Every structure is written in C-alpha cells, then in structure tokens.
Amino acid sequence: MKSLIRLVAAGATAIAALAAGTSAIAQSKPHIGVSIPAATHGWTGGVVYWANRTKSDLEKQYPGLKVTVKTAGSASEQANQVQDLHTANKIDTLVILPFESAPLTQPVAQVKGKGVYVTVVDRGLTDTNAQDAYVAGDNPGFGKVSAEYMAKALGGKGNVVVLRGIPTVIDNQRVDAFTAVMKSHPDIKILDAKHGNWNRDDAFKVMQDYLTRFKQIDAVWASDDDMAVGVQKAIAQAKRTDVKLVLGGAGSKDYIKKVMDGDKIVTADVTYSPSMIADAMKLTAAARMKGEKLPATTIIPSVLVTKDNAKQYYFPDSPF
C-alpha cells in the first residue's frame, strides 16, 4: 500500500513533479467536470470557493481546457449531476468530492465505464474500481501532528479532553493516531473523548459536560476549528481559567488569524484544508493535458501551523 501513496506538500510541487515525467499524447481540449457538495457548512464552503477559484486559474493556464463546476445539496442530487456532466456537458474527466461514499459509487462507476477519467477527493468511494485516482488529506497525520504539538506544549503532563468528529473511518484514523502518540506520554491523561460531530453547537454541549465533570482540564483537542468555536464558548461561559490550550484543526481563516495574532489559548492549528480540491484539480488537469495518469493515491500531508508560518496559510477571502 505504501507504494501507492505519494506525499505532496502543495499542488504546485506535485504539478512540477508531474511535468518532469515522461510525456504521453496530450488531449487536445479536455473538459473536466468538478462535482462537490454545496456550501452547507464552513469546510464545504471553502471547497466551493477553492473549486471556482481554481477553475478560472486552470482555464487561463491551459488554453483549450474547459472546467465545469457543479455543487449539490444531497447525495441524490450529486448522483444526477454526475450523469448530467457526462451526457449534457460531455466531460471526459471527473473530479469529485462525494457527498456520501455509498450512494455515489455506482453513478461514478457508470461514467468511468463510459471512458471518463475519475479523480475522487477526500471521501473515498466504497469500491476503488470506480476511480482512477484518489486525492485526500492525511487523517492519521492530522491526529499525530496534533498530539505531538499538544504533548510538547503541555511539557509531557496534564489532563486532556477530546472532541471527536462524526463517527467515520476518517475520525477513527485521526483519534487512533492521536492516542497512539499520547501513550508515549504516561503523565498526560485523556479524561474522555466524545463526538462533537464537527459541529459548533454539539461541541458546545460536549464541552459543557466536560467542564461540569472535570475540575482540572489543561488542554482540549477539539480536532476541528468549527468545534473549537463551541469549545471556547463553553469555557468562556463557565469562566474557567484552567484550560491553557485549545487545538482545533482544518485551517479556518479565523483560527489561523488567532495563531497569527499570538492568541494565548489558540497557539497552533493543523491543516486539513478544503483547498485539497484545488490540488486535485491542478494535478488532474496537468496529467490530462499531457495524456498521463495520476498515481493511484495522493496524500496531502497535515502541517502544523504556528505563529512562524501562519501567514502562508491565511486566506482572508475564503469563506472558511
């Protein structure tokens, strides 16, 4: 499996690597369809922003290339859009971030069977035969980087509470990696880990429960910037001063700004950026313009964001 995984620090770096490869017969005028969830919350709002921004950039960069972006508010709507992109828009390439994995697997497999090149982003399909390439964030890395920073910030000792996301494989990978690191720090105690569902209101309620049950909490791994908002609201309402660190994740502009400004409690963030849709689009476009294929799997590393490097991850125009 390791041989299938290729780590890239940014889309531009990966594209440069592709450009250095052996050229094949290029397509004359590729048409890339991009299918993504609608902006129903912060992270997907960022996905929509980056997809549209990258569409314009790619069409300027590659004369003759056409990019069509479609957003869907449900899995069924997205499944229909995938079919329309092929039959009505005549795409030959599909970049898709599935609304849900199972309902999109068969529709994507159908268009792939008709000759469409498919790059799946973030949320994998239930059958990998339905895709040509997979581009995603590093979920185990997300948990590992978070735990390593928190352990160092705590000096190797203290009480920690964890807010998990929605019960998914992705969440399991993150939390398993986080707890694996913490096992090597026996003086750090994880008091509890409950699901906040990547939701501000749910996270607020979970944190209220933690604050009621635990008299000393040194740090909170919110594992998501939206959940961190709810966590901080609960801490403020409870007027607790024992919490010295709240670590979220995903690189929202509000939390990156907190890190940039030297916030006393939010001192770092970990990337899992919605800009991965841009990376996937750029990688796919570069390959298709040359008639090449992407590696089967491309993993975009999670990066620790501190005050020293926060400026390069701050995008004030993004909705997330």
GROMACS .gro file of C-alpha atoms in nm:
model
  320
    1MET     CA    1   0.000   0.000   0.000
    2LYS     CA    2   0.284   0.234   0.080
    3SER     CA    3   0.399   0.214  -0.277
    4LEU     CA    4   0.068   0.364  -0.384
    5ILE     CA    5   0.095   0.664  -0.157
    6ARG     CA    6   0.268   0.977  -0.271
    7LEU     CA    7   0.312   1.266  -0.031
    8VAL     CA    8   0.285   1.619  -0.165
    9ALA     CA    9   0.333   1.942   0.024
   10ALA     CA   10   0.130   2.152  -0.218
   11GLY     CA   11  -0.039   2.128  -0.553
   12ALA     CA   12   0.228   2.331  -0.727
   13THR     CA   13   0.502   2.098  -0.610
   14ALA     CA   14   0.313   1.794  -0.730
   15ILE     CA   15   0.237   1.951  -1.065
   16ALA     CA   16   0.603   2.031  -1.115
   17ALA     CA   17   0.683   1.667  -1.044
   18LEU     CA   18   0.428   1.555  -1.299
   19ALA     CA   19   0.569   1.794  -1.557
   20ALA     CA   20   0.908   1.633  -1.518
   21GLY     CA   21   0.768   1.291  -1.604
   22THR     CA   22   0.758   1.116  -1.940
   23SER     CA   23   0.508   1.281  -2.173
   24ALA     CA   24   0.231   1.093  -2.343
   25ILE     CA   25  -0.003   1.202  -2.618
   26ALA     CA   26  -0.189   1.504  -2.485
   27GLN     CA   27  -0.561   1.557  -2.521
   28SER     CA   28  -0.646   1.847  -2.746
   29LYS     CA   29  -0.926   2.003  -2.540
   30PRO     CA   30  -1.000   1.819  -2.216
   31HIS     CA   31  -1.327   1.900  -2.039
   32ILE     CA   32  -1.309   1.849  -1.663
   33GLY     CA   33  -1.628   1.824  -1.460
   34VAL     CA   34  -1.594   1.908  -1.091
   35SER     CA   35  -1.868   1.774  -0.863
   36ILE     CA   36  -1.869   1.889  -0.500
   37PRO     CA   37  -2.108   1.932  -0.205
   38ALA     CA   38  -2.281   2.268  -0.169
   39ALA     CA   39  -2.160   2.516   0.094
   40THR     CA   40  -2.371   2.375   0.377
   41HIS     CA   41  -2.107   2.447   0.644
   42GLY     CA   42  -1.768   2.612   0.680
   43TRP     CA   43  -1.542   2.346   0.532
   44THR     CA   44  -1.756   2.274   0.227
   45GLY     CA   45  -1.794   2.649   0.179
   46GLY     CA   46  -1.418   2.652   0.146
   47VAL     CA   47  -1.433   2.365  -0.104
   48VAL     CA   48  -1.672   2.564  -0.326
   49TYR     CA   49  -1.452   2.873  -0.302
   50TRP     CA   50  -1.136   2.686  -0.399
   51ALA     CA   51  -1.304   2.493  -0.681
   52ASN     CA   52  -1.432   2.808  -0.850
   53ARG     CA   53  -1.107   2.994  -0.798
   54THR     CA   54  -0.909   2.704  -0.946
   55LYS     CA   55  -1.146   2.670  -1.243
   56SER     CA   56  -1.052   3.023  -1.353
   57ASP     CA   57  -0.682   2.968  -1.291
   58LEU     CA   58  -0.670   2.643  -1.490
   59GLU     CA   59  -0.861   2.778  -1.788
   60LYS     CA   60  -0.613   3.063  -1.808
   61GLN     CA   61  -0.313   2.835  -1.760
   62TYR     CA   62  -0.419   2.579  -2.021
   63PRO     CA   63  -0.580   2.735  -2.332
   64GLY     CA   64  -0.844   2.498  -2.464
   65LEU     CA   65  -0.909   2.334  -2.127
   66LYS     CA   66  -1.268   2.366  -2.002
   67VAL     CA   67  -1.375   2.322  -1.640
   68THR     CA   68  -1.740   2.290  -1.529
   69VAL     CA   69  -1.812   2.310  -1.154
   70LYS     CA   70  -2.137   2.173  -1.009
   71THR     CA   71  -2.249   2.180  -0.644
   72ALA     CA   72  -2.508   1.950  -0.485
   73GLY     CA   73  -2.709   1.970  -0.165
   74SER     CA   74  -2.760   1.595  -0.132
   75ALA     CA   75  -2.615   1.264  -0.246
   76SER     CA   76  -2.906   1.201  -0.483
   77GLU     CA   77  -2.868   1.543  -0.642
   78GLN     CA   78  -2.497   1.485  -0.689
   79ALA     CA   79  -2.559   1.143  -0.845
   80ASN     CA   80  -2.787   1.304  -1.102
   81GLN     CA   81  -2.533   1.580  -1.167
   82VAL     CA   82  -2.261   1.326  -1.238
   83GLN     CA   83  -2.477   1.175  -1.510
   84ASP     CA   84  -2.563   1.519  -1.649
   85LEU     CA   85  -2.198   1.621  -1.658
   86HIS     CA   86  -2.132   1.327  -1.886
   87THR     CA   87  -2.442   1.334  -2.106
   88ALA     CA   88  -2.513   1.708  -2.126
   89ASN     CA   89  -2.175   1.870  -2.064
   90LYS     CA   90  -1.977   1.599  -2.246
   91ILE     CA   91  -1.697   1.582  -1.988
   92ASP     CA   92  -1.410   1.338  -2.039
   93THR     CA   93  -1.268   1.387  -1.687
   94LEU     CA   94  -1.441   1.398  -1.347
   95VAL     CA   95  -1.302   1.536  -1.020
   96ILE     CA   96  -1.549   1.453  -0.744
   97LEU     CA   97  -1.568   1.506  -0.370
   98PRO     CA   98  -1.860   1.273  -0.290
   99PHE     CA   99  -2.144   1.399  -0.071
  100GLU     CA  100  -2.153   1.044   0.067
  101SER     CA  101  -1.950   0.742  -0.032
  102ALA     CA  102  -2.200   0.462  -0.092
  103PRO     CA  103  -2.469   0.647  -0.294
  104LEU     CA  104  -2.210   0.794  -0.531
  105THR     CA  105  -2.011   0.479  -0.601
  106GLN     CA  106  -2.237   0.333  -0.868
  107PRO     CA  107  -2.304   0.662  -1.055
  108VAL     CA  108  -1.930   0.733  -1.067
  109ALA     CA  109  -1.854   0.376  -1.176
  110GLN     CA  110  -2.103   0.416  -1.461
  111VAL     CA  111  -1.937   0.725  -1.607
  112LYS     CA  112  -1.593   0.569  -1.561
  113GLY     CA  113  -1.719   0.270  -1.755
  114LYS     CA  114  -1.802   0.508  -2.040
  115GLY     CA  115  -1.445   0.628  -2.063
  116VAL     CA  116  -1.441   0.922  -1.819
  117TYR     CA  117  -1.120   0.959  -1.617
  118VAL     CA  118  -1.213   0.986  -1.246
  119THR     CA  119  -1.029   1.153  -0.959
  120VAL     CA  120  -1.200   1.110  -0.620
  121VAL     CA  121  -1.124   1.361  -0.344
  122ASP     CA  122  -1.134   1.317   0.036
  123ARG     CA  123  -1.438   1.093   0.085
  124GLY     CA  124  -1.348   0.766  -0.080
  125LEU     CA  125  -1.594   0.550  -0.271
  126THR     CA  126  -1.694   0.207  -0.141
  127ASP     CA  127  -1.537   0.045  -0.448
  128THR     CA  128  -1.199   0.178  -0.557
  129ASN     CA  129  -1.251   0.024  -0.902
  130ALA     CA  130  -1.487   0.316  -0.967
  131GLN     CA  131  -1.195   0.561  -0.967
  132ASP     CA  132  -0.865   0.615  -1.143
  133ALA     CA  133  -0.704   0.826  -0.871
  134TYR     CA  134  -0.767   0.929  -0.510
  135VAL     CA  135  -0.651   1.257  -0.352
  136ALA     CA  136  -0.704   1.320   0.020
  137GLY     CA  137  -0.572   1.473   0.337
  138ASP     CA  138  -0.358   1.275   0.579
  139ASN     CA  139  -0.600   1.180   0.855
  140PRO     CA  140  -0.357   0.971   1.064
  141GLY     CA  141  -0.105   1.252   1.018
  142PHE     CA  142  -0.366   1.502   1.137
  143GLY     CA  143  -0.401   1.318   1.468
  144LYS     CA  144  -0.029   1.254   1.504
  145VAL     CA  145   0.078   1.615   1.441
  146SER     CA  146  -0.190   1.741   1.682
  147ALA     CA  147  -0.083   1.506   1.961
  148GLU     CA  148   0.287   1.579   1.919
  149TYR     CA  149   0.227   1.953   1.945
  150MET     CA  150  -0.006   1.920   2.244
  151ALA     CA  151   0.232   1.690   2.432
  152LYS     CA  152   0.518   1.935   2.379
  153ALA     CA  153   0.305   2.236   2.477
  154LEU     CA  154   0.200   2.061   2.799
  155GLY     CA  155   0.555   1.965   2.888
  156GLY     CA  156   0.456   1.599   2.882
  157LYS     CA  157   0.196   1.615   3.162
  158GLY     CA  158  -0.161   1.727   3.217
  159ASN     CA  159  -0.531   1.646   3.174
  160VAL     CA  160  -0.674   1.644   2.821
  161VAL     CA  161  -1.026   1.611   2.681
  162VAL     CA  162  -1.101   1.518   2.321
  163LEU     CA  163  -1.386   1.607   2.090
  164ARG     CA  164  -1.430   1.360   1.809
  165GLY     CA  165  -1.598   1.426   1.476
  166ILE     CA  166  -1.879   1.230   1.312
  167PRO     CA  167  -1.839   0.852   1.363
  168THR     CA  168  -1.647   0.765   1.046
  169VAL     CA  169  -1.331   0.587   0.934
  170ILE     CA  170  -1.169   0.930   0.897
  171ASP     CA  171  -1.246   1.017   1.260
  172ASN     CA  172  -1.117   0.679   1.379
  173GLN     CA  173  -0.789   0.731   1.193
  174ARG     CA  174  -0.739   1.072   1.350
  175VAL     CA  175  -0.821   0.966   1.705
  176ASP     CA  176  -0.625   0.640   1.688
  177ALA     CA  177  -0.315   0.832   1.576
  178PHE     CA  178  -0.365   1.095   1.849
  179THR     CA  179  -0.399   0.839   2.128
  180ALA     CA  180  -0.105   0.637   1.997
  181VAL     CA  181   0.122   0.938   2.045
  182MET     CA  182  -0.020   1.010   2.390
  183LYS     CA  183   0.056   0.656   2.503
  184SER     CA  184   0.424   0.751   2.497
  185HIS     CA  185   0.347   1.032   2.745
  186PRO     CA  186   0.219   0.850   3.056
  187ASP     CA  187   0.181   1.172   3.253
  188ILE     CA  188  -0.078   1.303   3.007
  189LYS     CA  189  -0.424   1.170   3.090
  190ILE     CA  190  -0.706   1.168   2.833
  191LEU     CA  191  -1.008   1.220   3.056
  192ASP     CA  192  -1.272   1.149   2.791
  193ALA     CA  193  -1.337   1.153   2.416
  194LYS     CA  194  -1.688   1.221   2.286
  195HIS     CA  195  -1.833   1.301   1.946
  196GLY     CA  196  -1.897   1.668   1.872
  197ASN     CA  197  -1.984   1.583   1.511
  198TRP     CA  198  -1.771   1.864   1.363
  199ASN     CA  199  -2.050   2.096   1.476
  200ARG     CA  200  -2.021   2.411   1.690
  201ASP     CA  201  -2.344   2.357   1.886
  202ASP     CA  202  -2.275   1.989   1.953
  203ALA     CA  203  -1.920   2.072   2.060
  204PHE     CA  204  -2.052   2.341   2.296
  205LYS     CA  205  -2.273   2.082   2.470
  206VAL     CA  206  -1.995   1.824   2.495
  207MET     CA  207  -1.758   2.080   2.641
  208GLN     CA  208  -2.019   2.194   2.893
  209ASP     CA  209  -2.040   1.833   3.010
  210TYR     CA  210  -1.662   1.807   3.037
  211LEU     CA  211  -1.641   2.129   3.237
  212THR     CA  212  -1.908   2.004   3.478
  213ARG     CA  213  -1.744   1.666   3.532
  214PHE     CA  214  -1.376   1.760   3.536
  215LYS     CA  215  -1.236   2.022   3.772
  216GLN     CA  216  -0.896   2.041   3.605
  217ILE     CA  217  -0.862   2.043   3.226
  218ASP     CA  218  -0.528   2.159   3.091
  219ALA     CA  219  -0.591   2.122   2.719
  220VAL     CA  220  -0.866   2.042   2.469
  221TRP     CA  221  -0.815   1.866   2.138
  222ALA     CA  222  -1.119   1.993   1.951
  223SER     CA  223  -0.988   1.826   1.632
  224ASP     CA  224  -1.176   2.079   1.416
  225ASP     CA  225  -1.190   2.459   1.405
  226ASP     CA  226  -1.571   2.471   1.399
  227MET     CA  227  -1.583   2.256   1.712
  228ALA     CA  228  -1.317   2.475   1.871
  229VAL     CA  229  -1.559   2.769   1.845
  230GLY     CA  230  -1.815   2.581   2.055
  231VAL     CA  231  -1.546   2.468   2.298
  232GLN     CA  232  -1.422   2.821   2.359
  233LYS     CA  233  -1.776   2.949   2.404
  234ALA     CA  234  -1.840   2.690   2.676
  235ILE     CA  235  -1.513   2.771   2.850
  236ALA     CA  236  -1.593   3.144   2.845
  237GLN     CA  237  -1.945   3.093   2.983
  238ALA     CA  238  -1.813   2.872   3.261
  239LYS     CA  239  -1.543   3.131   3.340
  240ARG     CA  240  -1.284   2.857   3.363
  241THR     CA  241  -0.919   2.959   3.366
  242ASP     CA  242  -0.757   2.616   3.395
  243VAL     CA  243  -0.767   2.543   3.019
  244LYS     CA  244  -0.439   2.664   2.871
  245LEU     CA  245  -0.465   2.523   2.518
  246VAL     CA  246  -0.744   2.462   2.265
  247LEU     CA  247  -0.623   2.291   1.949
  248GLY     CA  248  -0.862   2.269   1.656
  249GLY     CA  249  -0.778   2.180   1.300
  250ALA     CA  250  -0.854   2.222   0.927
  251GLY     CA  251  -0.703   2.569   0.891
  252SER     CA  252  -1.005   2.801   0.902
  253LYS     CA  253  -0.912   3.163   0.843
  254ASP     CA  254  -1.047   3.267   1.185
  255TYR     CA  255  -0.825   3.022   1.371
  256ILE     CA  256  -0.523   3.084   1.154
  257LYS     CA  257  -0.570   3.454   1.234
  258LYS     CA  258  -0.579   3.373   1.606
  259VAL     CA  259  -0.246   3.192   1.570
  260MET     CA  260  -0.101   3.481   1.367
  261ASP     CA  261  -0.209   3.732   1.632
  262GLY     CA  262  -0.050   3.538   1.917
  263ASP     CA  263  -0.367   3.419   2.091
  264LYS     CA  264  -0.278   3.281   2.435
  265ILE     CA  265  -0.500   2.972   2.413
  266VAL     CA  266  -0.506   2.907   2.037
  267THR     CA  267  -0.134   2.885   1.970
  268ALA     CA  268  -0.141   2.644   1.675
  269ASP     CA  269  -0.361   2.476   1.416
  270VAL     CA  270  -0.325   2.171   1.192
  271THR     CA  271  -0.410   2.182   0.824
  272TYR     CA  272  -0.677   1.971   0.655
  273SER     CA  273  -0.762   2.235   0.406
  274PRO     CA  274  -1.060   2.247   0.170
  275SER     CA  275  -0.801   2.366  -0.081
  276MET     CA  276  -0.731   1.994  -0.140
  277ILE     CA  277  -0.999   2.022  -0.411
  278ALA     CA  278  -0.772   2.275  -0.582
  279ASP     CA  279  -0.475   2.040  -0.552
  280ALA     CA  280  -0.679   1.757  -0.703
  281MET     CA  281  -0.800   1.977  -0.990
  282LYS     CA  282  -0.448   2.103  -1.066
  283LEU     CA  283  -0.295   1.756  -1.054
  284THR     CA  284  -0.568   1.613  -1.276
  285ALA     CA  285  -0.551   1.897  -1.528
  286ALA     CA  286  -0.172   1.873  -1.556
  287ALA     CA  287  -0.190   1.499  -1.616
  288ARG     CA  288  -0.479   1.513  -1.863
  289MET     CA  289  -0.322   1.789  -2.069
  290LYS     CA  290  -0.028   1.552  -2.120
  291GLY     CA  291  -0.240   1.239  -2.162
  292GLU     CA  292  -0.099   1.092  -1.841
  293LYS     CA  293  -0.247   0.933  -1.530
  294LEU     CA  294  -0.207   1.025  -1.164
  295PRO     CA  295  -0.069   0.787  -0.901
  296ALA     CA  296  -0.345   0.566  -0.759
  297THR     CA  297  -0.330   0.754  -0.427
  298THR     CA  298  -0.202   1.100  -0.340
  299ILE     CA  299  -0.200   1.204   0.025
  300ILE     CA  300  -0.163   1.572   0.117
  301PRO     CA  301   0.023   1.600   0.450
  302SER     CA  302  -0.124   1.774   0.753
  303VAL     CA  303   0.103   2.062   0.851
  304LEU     CA  304   0.145   2.220   1.193
  305VAL     CA  305   0.061   2.591   1.174
  306THR     CA  306   0.229   2.817   1.430
  307LYS     CA  307   0.288   3.189   1.451
  308ASP     CA  308   0.606   3.142   1.248
  309ASN     CA  309   0.432   3.009   0.936
  310ALA     CA  310   0.067   3.107   0.983
  311LYS     CA  311   0.076   3.387   0.726
  312GLN     CA  312   0.123   3.146   0.437
  313TYR     CA  313  -0.195   2.956   0.537
  314TYR     CA  314  -0.413   3.266   0.583
  315PHE     CA  315  -0.666   3.330   0.305
  316PRO     CA  316  -0.893   3.617   0.416
  317ASP     CA  317  -1.111   3.598   0.105
  318SER     CA  318  -1.206   3.236   0.172
  319PRO     CA  319  -1.538   3.175   0.349
  320PHE     CA  320  -1.359   2.923   0.571
   0.00000   0.00000   0.00000
